[in-house]
mmCIF file with all atom_site columns, C-alpha atoms in Angstrom:
data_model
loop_
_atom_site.group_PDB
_atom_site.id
_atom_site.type_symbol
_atom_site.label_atom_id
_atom_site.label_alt_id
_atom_site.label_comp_id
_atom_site.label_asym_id
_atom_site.label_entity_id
_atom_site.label_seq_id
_atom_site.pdbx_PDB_ins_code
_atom_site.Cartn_x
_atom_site.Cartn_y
_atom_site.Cartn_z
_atom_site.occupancy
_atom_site.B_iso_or_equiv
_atom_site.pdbx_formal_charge
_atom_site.auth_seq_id
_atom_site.auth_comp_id
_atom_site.auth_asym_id
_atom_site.auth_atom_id
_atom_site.pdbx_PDB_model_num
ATOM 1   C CA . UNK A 1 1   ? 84.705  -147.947 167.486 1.00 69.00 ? 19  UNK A CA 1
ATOM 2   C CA . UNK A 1 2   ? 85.308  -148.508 163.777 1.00 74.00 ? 20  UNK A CA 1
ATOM 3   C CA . UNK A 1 3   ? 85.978  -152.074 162.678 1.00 80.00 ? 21  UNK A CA 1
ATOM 4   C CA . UNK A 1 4   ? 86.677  -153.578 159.517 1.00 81.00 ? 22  UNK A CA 1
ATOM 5   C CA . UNK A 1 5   ? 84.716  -156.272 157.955 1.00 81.00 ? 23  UNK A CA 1
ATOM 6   C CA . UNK A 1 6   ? 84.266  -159.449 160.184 1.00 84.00 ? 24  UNK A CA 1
ATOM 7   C CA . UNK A 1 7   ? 84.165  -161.953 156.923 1.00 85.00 ? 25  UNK A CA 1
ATOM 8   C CA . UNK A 1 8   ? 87.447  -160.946 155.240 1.00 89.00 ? 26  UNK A CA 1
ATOM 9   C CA . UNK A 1 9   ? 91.232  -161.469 156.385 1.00 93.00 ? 27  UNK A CA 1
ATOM 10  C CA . UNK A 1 10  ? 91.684  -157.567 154.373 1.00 95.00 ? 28  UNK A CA 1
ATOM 11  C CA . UNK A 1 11  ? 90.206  -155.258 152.290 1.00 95.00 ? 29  UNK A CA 1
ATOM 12  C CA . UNK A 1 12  ? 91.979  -152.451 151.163 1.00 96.00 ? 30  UNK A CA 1
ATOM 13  C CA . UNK A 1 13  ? 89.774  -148.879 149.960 1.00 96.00 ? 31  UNK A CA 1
ATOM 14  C CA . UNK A 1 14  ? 91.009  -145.969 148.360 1.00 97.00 ? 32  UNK A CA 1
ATOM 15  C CA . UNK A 1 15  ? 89.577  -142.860 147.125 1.00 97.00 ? 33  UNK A CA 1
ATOM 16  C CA . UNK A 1 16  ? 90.869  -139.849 145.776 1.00 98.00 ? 34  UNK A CA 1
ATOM 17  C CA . UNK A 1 17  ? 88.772  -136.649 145.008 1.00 98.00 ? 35  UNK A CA 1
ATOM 18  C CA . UNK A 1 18  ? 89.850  -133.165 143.551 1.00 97.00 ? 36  UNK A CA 1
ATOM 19  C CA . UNK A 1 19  ? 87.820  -130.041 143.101 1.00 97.00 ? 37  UNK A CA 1
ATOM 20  C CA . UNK A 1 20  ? 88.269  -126.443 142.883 1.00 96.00 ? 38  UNK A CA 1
ATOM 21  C CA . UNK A 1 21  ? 90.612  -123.629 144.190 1.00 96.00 ? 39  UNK A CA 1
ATOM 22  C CA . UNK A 1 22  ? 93.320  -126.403 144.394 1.00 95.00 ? 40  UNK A CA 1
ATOM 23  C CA . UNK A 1 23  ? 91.635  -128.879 146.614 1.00 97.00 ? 41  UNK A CA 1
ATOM 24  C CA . UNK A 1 24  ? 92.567  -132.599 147.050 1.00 98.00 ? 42  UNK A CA 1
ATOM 25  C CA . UNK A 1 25  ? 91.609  -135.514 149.233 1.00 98.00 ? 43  UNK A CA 1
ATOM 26  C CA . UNK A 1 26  ? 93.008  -138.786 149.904 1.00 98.00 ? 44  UNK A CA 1
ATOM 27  C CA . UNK A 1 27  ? 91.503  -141.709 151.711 1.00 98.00 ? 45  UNK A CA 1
ATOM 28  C CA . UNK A 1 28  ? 93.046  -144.877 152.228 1.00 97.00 ? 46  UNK A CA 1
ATOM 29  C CA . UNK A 1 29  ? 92.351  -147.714 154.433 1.00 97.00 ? 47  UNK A CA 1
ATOM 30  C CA . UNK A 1 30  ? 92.914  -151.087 155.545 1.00 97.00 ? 48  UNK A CA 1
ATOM 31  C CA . UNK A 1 31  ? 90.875  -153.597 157.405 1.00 96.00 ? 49  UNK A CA 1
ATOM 32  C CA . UNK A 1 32  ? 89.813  -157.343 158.362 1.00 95.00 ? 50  UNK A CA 1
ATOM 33  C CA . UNK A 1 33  ? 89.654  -159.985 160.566 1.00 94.00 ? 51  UNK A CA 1
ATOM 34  C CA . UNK A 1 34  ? 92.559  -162.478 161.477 1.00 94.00 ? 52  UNK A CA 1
ATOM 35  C CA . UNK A 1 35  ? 90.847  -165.345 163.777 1.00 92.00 ? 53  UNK A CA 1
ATOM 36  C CA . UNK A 1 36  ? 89.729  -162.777 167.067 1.00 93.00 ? 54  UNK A CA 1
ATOM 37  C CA . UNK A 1 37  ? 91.326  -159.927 165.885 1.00 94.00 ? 55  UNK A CA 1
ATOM 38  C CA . UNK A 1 38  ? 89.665  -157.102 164.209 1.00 95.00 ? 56  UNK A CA 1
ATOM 39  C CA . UNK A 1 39  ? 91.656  -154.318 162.803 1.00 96.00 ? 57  UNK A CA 1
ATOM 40  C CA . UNK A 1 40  ? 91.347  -151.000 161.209 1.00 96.00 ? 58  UNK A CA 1
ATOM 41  C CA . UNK A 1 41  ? 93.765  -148.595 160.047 1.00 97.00 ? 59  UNK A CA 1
ATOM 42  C CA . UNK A 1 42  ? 93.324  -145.632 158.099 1.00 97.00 ? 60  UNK A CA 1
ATOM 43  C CA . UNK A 1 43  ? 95.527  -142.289 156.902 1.00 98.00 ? 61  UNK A CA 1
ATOM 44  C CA . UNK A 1 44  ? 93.879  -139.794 155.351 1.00 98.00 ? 62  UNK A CA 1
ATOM 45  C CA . UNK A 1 45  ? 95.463  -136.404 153.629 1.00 98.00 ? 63  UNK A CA 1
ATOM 46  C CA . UNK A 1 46  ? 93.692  -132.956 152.926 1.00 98.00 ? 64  UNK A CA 1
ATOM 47  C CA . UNK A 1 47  ? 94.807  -129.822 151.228 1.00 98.00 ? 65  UNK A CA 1
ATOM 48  C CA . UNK A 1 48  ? 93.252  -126.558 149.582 1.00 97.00 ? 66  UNK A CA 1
ATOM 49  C CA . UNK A 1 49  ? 93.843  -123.103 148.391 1.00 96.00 ? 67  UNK A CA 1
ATOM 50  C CA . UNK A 1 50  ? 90.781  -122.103 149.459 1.00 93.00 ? 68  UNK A CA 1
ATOM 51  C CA . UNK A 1 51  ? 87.828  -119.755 147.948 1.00 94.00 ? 69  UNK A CA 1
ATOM 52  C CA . UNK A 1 52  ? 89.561  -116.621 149.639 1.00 95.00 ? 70  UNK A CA 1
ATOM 53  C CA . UNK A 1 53  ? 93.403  -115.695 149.471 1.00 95.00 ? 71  UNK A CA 1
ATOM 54  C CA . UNK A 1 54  ? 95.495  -116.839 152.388 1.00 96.00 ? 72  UNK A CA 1
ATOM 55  C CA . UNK A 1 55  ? 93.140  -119.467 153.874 1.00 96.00 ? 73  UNK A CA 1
ATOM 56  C CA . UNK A 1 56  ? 94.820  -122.426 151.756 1.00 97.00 ? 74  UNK A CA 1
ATOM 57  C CA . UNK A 1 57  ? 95.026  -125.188 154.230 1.00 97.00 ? 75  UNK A CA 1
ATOM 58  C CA . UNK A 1 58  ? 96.804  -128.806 155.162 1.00 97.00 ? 76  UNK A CA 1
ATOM 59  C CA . UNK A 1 59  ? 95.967  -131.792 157.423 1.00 98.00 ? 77  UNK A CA 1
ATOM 60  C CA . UNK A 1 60  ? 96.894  -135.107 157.424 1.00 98.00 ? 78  UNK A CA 1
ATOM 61  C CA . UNK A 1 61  ? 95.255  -137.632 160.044 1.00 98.00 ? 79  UNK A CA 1
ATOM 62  C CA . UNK A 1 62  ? 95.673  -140.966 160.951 1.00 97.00 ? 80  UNK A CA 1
ATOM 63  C CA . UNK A 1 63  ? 93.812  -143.653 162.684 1.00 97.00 ? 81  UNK A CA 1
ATOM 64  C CA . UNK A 1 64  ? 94.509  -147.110 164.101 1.00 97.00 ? 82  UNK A CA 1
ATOM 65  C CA . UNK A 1 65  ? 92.155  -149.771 166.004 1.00 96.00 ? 83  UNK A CA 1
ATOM 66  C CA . UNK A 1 66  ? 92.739  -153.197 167.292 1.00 96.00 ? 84  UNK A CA 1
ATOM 67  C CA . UNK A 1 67  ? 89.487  -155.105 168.536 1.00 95.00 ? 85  UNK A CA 1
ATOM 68  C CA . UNK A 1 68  ? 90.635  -158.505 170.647 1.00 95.00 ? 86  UNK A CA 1
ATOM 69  C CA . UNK A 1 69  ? 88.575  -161.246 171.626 1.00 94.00 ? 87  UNK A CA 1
ATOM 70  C CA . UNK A 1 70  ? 90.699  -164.066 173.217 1.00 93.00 ? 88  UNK A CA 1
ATOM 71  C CA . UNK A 1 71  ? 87.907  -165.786 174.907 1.00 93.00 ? 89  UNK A CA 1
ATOM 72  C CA . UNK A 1 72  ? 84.415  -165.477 174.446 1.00 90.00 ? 90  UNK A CA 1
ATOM 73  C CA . UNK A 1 73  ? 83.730  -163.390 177.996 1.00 94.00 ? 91  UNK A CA 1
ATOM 74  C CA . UNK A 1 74  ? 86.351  -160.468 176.918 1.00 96.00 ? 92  UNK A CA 1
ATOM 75  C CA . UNK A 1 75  ? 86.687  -157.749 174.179 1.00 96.00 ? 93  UNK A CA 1
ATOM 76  C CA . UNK A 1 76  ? 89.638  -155.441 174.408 1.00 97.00 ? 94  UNK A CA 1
ATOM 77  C CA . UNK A 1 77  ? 89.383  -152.495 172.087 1.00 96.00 ? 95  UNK A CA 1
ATOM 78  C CA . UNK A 1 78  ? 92.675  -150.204 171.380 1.00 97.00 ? 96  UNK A CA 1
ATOM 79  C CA . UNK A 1 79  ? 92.814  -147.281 169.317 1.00 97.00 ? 97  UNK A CA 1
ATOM 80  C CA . UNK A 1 80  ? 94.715  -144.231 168.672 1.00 97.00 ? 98  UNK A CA 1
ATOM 81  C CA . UNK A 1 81  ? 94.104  -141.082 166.001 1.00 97.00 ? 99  UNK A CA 1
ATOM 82  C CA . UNK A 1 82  ? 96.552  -138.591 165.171 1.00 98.00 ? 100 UNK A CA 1
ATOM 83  C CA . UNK A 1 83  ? 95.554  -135.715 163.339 1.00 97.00 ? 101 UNK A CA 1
ATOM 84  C CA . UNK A 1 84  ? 98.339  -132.268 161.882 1.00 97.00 ? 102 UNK A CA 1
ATOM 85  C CA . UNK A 1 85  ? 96.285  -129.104 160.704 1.00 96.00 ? 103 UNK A CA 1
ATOM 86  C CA . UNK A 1 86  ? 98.067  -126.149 159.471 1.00 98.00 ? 104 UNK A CA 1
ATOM 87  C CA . UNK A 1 87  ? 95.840  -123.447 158.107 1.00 97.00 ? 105 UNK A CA 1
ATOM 88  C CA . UNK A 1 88  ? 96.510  -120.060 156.958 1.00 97.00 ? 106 UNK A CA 1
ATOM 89  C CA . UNK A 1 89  ? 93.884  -117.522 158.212 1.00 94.00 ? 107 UNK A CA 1
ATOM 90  C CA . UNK A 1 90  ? 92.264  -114.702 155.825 1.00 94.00 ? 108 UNK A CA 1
ATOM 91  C CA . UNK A 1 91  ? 90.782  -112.778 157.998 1.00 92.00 ? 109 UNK A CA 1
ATOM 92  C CA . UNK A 1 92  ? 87.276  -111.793 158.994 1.00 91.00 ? 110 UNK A CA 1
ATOM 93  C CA . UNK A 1 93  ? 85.515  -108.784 157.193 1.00 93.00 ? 111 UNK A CA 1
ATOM 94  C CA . UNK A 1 94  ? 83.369  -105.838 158.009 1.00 92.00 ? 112 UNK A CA 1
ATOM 95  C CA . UNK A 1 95  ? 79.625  -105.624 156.149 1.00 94.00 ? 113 UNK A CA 1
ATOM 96  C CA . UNK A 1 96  ? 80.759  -102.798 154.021 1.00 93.00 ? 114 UNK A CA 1
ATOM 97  C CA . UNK A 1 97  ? 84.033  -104.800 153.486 1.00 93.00 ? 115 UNK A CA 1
ATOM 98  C CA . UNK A 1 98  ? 81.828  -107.946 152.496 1.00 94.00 ? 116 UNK A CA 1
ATOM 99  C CA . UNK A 1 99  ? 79.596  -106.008 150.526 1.00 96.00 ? 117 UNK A CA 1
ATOM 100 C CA . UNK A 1 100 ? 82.437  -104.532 148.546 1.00 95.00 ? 118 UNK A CA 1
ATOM 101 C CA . UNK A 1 101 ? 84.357  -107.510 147.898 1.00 95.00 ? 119 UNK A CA 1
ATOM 102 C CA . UNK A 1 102 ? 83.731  -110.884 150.061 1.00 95.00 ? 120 UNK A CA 1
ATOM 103 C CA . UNK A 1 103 ? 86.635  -112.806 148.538 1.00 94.00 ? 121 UNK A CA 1
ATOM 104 C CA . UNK A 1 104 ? 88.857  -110.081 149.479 1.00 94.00 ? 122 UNK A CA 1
ATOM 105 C CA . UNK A 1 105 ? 91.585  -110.951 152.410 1.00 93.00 ? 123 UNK A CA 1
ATOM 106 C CA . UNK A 1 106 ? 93.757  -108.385 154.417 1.00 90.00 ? 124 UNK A CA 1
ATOM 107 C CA . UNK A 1 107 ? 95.558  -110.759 156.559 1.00 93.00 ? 125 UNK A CA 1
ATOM 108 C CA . UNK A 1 108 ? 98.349  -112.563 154.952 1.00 92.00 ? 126 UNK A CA 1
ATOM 109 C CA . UNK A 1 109 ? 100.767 -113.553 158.234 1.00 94.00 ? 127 UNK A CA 1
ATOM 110 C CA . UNK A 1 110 ? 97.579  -115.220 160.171 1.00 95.00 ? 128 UNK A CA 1
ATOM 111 C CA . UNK A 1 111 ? 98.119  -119.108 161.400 1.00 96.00 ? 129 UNK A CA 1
ATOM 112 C CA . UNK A 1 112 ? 96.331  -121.512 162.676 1.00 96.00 ? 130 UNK A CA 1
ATOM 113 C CA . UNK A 1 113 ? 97.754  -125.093 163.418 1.00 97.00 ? 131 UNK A CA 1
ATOM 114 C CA . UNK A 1 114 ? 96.464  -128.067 165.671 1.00 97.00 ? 132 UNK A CA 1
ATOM 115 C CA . UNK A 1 115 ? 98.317  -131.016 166.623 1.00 96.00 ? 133 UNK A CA 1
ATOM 116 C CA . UNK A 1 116 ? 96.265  -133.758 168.269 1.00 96.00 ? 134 UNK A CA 1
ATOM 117 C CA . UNK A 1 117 ? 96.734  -137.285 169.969 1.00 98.00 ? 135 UNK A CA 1
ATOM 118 C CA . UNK A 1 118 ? 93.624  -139.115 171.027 1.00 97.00 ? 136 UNK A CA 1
ATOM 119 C CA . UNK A 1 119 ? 93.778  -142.797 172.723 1.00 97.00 ? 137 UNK A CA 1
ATOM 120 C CA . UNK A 1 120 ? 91.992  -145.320 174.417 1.00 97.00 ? 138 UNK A CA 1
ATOM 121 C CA . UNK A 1 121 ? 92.165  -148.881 176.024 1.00 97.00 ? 139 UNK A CA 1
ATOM 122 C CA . UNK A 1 122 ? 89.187  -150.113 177.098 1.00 97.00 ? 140 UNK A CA 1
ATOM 123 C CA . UNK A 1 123 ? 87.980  -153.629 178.698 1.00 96.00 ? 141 UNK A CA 1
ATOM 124 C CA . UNK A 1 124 ? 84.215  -155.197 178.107 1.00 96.00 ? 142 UNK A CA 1
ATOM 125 C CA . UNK A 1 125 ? 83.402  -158.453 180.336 1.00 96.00 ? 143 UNK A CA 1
ATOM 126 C CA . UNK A 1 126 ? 80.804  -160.033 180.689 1.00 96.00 ? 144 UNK A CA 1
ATOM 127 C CA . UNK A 1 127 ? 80.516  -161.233 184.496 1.00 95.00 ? 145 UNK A CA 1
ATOM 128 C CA . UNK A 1 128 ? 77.358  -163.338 183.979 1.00 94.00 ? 146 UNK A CA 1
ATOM 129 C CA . UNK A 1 129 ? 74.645  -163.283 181.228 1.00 90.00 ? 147 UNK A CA 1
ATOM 130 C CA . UNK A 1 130 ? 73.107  -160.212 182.803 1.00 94.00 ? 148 UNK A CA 1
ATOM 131 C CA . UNK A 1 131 ? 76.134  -158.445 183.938 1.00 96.00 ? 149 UNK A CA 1
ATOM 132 C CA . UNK A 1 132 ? 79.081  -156.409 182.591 1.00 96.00 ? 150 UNK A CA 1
ATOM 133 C CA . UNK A 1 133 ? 81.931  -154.741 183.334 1.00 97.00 ? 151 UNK A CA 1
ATOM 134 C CA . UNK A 1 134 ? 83.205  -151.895 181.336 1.00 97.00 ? 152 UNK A CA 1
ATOM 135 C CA . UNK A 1 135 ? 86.792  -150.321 181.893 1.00 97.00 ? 153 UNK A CA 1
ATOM 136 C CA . UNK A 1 136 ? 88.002  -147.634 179.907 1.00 97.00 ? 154 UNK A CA 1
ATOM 137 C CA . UNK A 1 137 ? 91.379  -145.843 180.001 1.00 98.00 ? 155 UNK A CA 1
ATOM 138 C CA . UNK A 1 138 ? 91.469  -142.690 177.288 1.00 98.00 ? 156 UNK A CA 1
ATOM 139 C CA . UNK A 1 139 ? 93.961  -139.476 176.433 1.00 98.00 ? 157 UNK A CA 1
ATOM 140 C CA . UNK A 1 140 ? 94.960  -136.854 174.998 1.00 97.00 ? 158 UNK A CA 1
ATOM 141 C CA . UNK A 1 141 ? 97.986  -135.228 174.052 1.00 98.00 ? 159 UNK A CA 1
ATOM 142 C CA . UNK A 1 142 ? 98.002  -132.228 172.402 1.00 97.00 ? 160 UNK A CA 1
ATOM 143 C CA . UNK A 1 143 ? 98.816  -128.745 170.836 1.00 97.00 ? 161 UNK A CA 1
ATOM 144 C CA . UNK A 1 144 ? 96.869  -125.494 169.505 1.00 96.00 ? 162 UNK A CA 1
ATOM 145 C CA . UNK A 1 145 ? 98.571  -122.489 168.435 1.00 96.00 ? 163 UNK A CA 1
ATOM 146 C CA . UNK A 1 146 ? 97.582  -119.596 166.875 1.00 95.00 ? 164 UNK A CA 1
ATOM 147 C CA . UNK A 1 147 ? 99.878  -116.879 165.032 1.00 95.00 ? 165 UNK A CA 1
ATOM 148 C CA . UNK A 1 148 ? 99.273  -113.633 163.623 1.00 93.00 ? 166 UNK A CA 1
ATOM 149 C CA . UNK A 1 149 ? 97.601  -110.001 163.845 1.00 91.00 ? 167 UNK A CA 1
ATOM 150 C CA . UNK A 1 150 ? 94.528  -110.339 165.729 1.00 85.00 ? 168 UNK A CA 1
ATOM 151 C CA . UNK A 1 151 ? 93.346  -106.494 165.876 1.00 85.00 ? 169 UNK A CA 1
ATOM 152 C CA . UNK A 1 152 ? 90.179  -105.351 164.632 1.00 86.00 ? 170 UNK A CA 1
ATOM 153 C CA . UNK A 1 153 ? 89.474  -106.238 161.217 1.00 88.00 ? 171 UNK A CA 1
ATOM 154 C CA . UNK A 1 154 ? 89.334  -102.464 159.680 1.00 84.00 ? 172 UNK A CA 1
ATOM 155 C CA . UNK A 1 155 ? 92.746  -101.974 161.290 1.00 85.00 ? 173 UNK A CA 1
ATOM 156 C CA . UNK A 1 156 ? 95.772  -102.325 157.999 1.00 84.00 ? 174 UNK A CA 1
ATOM 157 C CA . UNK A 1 157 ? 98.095  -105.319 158.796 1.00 87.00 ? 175 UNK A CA 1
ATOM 158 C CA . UNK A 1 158 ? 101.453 -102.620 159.899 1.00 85.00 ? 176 UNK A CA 1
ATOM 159 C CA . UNK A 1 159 ? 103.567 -105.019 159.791 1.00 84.00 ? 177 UNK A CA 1
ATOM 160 C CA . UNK A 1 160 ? 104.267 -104.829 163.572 1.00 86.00 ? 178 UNK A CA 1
ATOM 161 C CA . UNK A 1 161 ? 104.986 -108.441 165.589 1.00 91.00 ? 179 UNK A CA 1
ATOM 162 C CA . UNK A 1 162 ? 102.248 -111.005 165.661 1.00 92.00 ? 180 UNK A CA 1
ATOM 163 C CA . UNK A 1 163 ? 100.522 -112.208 168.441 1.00 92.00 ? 181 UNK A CA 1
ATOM 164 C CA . UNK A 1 164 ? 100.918 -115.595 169.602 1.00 94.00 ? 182 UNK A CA 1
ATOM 165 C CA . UNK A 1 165 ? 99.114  -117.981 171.457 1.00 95.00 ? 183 UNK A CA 1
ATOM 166 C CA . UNK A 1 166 ? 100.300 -121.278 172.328 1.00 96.00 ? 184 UNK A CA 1
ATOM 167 C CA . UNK A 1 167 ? 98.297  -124.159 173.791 1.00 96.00 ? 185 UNK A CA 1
ATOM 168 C CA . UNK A 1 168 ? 99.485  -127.691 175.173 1.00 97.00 ? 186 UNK A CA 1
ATOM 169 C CA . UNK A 1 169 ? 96.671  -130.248 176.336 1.00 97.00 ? 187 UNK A CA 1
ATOM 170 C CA . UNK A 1 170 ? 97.510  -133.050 178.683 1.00 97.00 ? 188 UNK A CA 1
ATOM 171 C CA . UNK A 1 171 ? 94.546  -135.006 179.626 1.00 97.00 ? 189 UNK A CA 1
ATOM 172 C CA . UNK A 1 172 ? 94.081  -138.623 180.963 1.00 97.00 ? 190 UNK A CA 1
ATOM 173 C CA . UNK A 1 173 ? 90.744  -140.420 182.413 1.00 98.00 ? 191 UNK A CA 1
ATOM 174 C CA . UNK A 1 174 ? 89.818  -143.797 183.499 1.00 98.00 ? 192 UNK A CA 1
ATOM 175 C CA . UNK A 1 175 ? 85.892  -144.723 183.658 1.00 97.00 ? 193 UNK A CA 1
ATOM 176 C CA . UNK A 1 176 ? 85.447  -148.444 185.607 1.00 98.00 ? 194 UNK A CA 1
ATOM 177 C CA . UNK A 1 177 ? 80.947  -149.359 185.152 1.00 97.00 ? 195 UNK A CA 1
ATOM 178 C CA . UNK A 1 178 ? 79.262  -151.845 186.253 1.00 97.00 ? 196 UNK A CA 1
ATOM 179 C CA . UNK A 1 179 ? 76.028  -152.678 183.722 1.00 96.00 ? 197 UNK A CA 1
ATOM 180 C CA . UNK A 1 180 ? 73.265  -154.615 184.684 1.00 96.00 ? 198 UNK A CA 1
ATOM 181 C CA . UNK A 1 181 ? 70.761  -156.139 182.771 1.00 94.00 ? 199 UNK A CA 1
ATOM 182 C CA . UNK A 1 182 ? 66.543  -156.786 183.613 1.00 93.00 ? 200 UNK A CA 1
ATOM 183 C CA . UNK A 1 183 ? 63.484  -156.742 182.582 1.00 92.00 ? 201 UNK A CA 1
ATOM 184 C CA . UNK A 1 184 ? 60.878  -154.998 184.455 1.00 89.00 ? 202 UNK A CA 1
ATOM 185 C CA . UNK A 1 185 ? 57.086  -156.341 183.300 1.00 89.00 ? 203 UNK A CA 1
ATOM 186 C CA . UNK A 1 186 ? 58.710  -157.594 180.487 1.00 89.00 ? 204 UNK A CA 1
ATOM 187 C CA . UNK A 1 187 ? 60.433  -154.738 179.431 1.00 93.00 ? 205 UNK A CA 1
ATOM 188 C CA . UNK A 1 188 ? 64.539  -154.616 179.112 1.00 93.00 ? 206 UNK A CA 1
ATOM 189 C CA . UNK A 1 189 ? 65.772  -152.366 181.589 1.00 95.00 ? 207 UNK A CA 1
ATOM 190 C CA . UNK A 1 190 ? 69.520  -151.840 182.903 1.00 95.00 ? 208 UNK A CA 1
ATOM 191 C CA . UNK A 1 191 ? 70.873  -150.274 186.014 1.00 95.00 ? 209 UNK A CA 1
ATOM 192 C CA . UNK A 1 192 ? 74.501  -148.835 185.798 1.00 96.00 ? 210 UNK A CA 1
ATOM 193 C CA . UNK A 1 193 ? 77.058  -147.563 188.537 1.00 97.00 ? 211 UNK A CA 1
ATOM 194 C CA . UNK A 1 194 ? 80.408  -146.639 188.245 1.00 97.00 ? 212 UNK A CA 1
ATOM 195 C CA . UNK A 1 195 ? 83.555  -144.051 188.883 1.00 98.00 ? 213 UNK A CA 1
ATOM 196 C CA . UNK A 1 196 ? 85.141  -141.519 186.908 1.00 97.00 ? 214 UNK A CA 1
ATOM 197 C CA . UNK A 1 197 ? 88.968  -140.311 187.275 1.00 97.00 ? 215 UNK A CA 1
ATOM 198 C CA . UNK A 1 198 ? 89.761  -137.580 184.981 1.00 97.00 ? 216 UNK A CA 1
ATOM 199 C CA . UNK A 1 199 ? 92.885  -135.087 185.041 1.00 97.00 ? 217 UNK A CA 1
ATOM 200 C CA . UNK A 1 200 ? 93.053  -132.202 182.729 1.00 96.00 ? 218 UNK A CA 1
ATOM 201 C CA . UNK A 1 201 ? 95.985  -129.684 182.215 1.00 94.00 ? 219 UNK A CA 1
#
């Protein structure tokens, strides 16, 4: 879980990098600590021509995280990340192909983009001084799909249809432990049990 700095209300960092065949970054974030709250936020942007033709590429991703303590027994951690990637695809090559040319490309309607929503809740409390219970709730919500002529790589792009694949992800868990804490001959040990609920489409 990423936090931001315990000792400061905010601090605010931003950095911003170029380089070749178009490429740009941008990181920003924000984080602190207001009395028991911890927070951290950040949104971060990507783009690129790329070394090749057609494989220029886009994302932009986004991340959020609350940490809670109203009394000294509980933590309560929330976060959520969203990340958009949409990336053209050049194409793979043959040896000879590679050998002749390896920036060469002969795919220029290939398409690859993800769309991606990741969460969690989860509960830390400490029974006793030895004992803790751990409940986490996480998700995901999601697309892949994939665009374009997917024959053999010595095959000439006809200009026929594309294929398409399309992929939707729907996935939920909980996980509910139970953590204890000993020493055996004076060594730390710990002794866990717990149950897993997970559905997946």
């Amino acid at each position: 879980i990423k936090k931001g700095p315990k000792d400061k209300a905010i601090e605010v960092t931003s950095r911003q990098t170029l380089g070749s065949f178009g490429f740009f970054n941008s990181f920003n974030s924000v984080g602190g600590t207001v009395k028991k709250l911890n927070y951290y936020t950040f949104y971060q942007h990507k783009q690129g021509d790329g070394w090749r033709p057609n494989s220029q590429f886009d994302l932009d991703m986004w991340y959020g995280g609350v940490n809670w303590n109203p009394v000294s027994k509980l933590k309560i951690n929330l976060e959520y990340t969203y990340m958009k990637y949409l990336a053209k695809q050049p194409g793979g090559l043959t040896d000879a192909m590679f050998n002749e040319d390896p920036r060469q490309s002969i795919r220029d309607r290939n398409w690859f983009r993800v769309n991606w929503n990741l969460f969690s809740l989860s509960f830390y409390y400490d029974i006793s001084d030895n004992l803790l219970l751990n409940v986490r709730n996480f998700g995901l919500i999601g697309g892949r799909d994939a665009l374009g002529n997917l024959q053999r790589i010595d095959r000439v792009d006809d200009n026929t249809e594309r294929n398409l694949f399309v992929d939707d992800f729907k996935n939920f868990g909980n996980e509910t432990r139970l953590i204890y804490h000993y020493n055996t001959f004076n060594q730390p040990s710990a002794l866990l049990t717990g149950i897993r609920f997970y559905k997946g489409d």
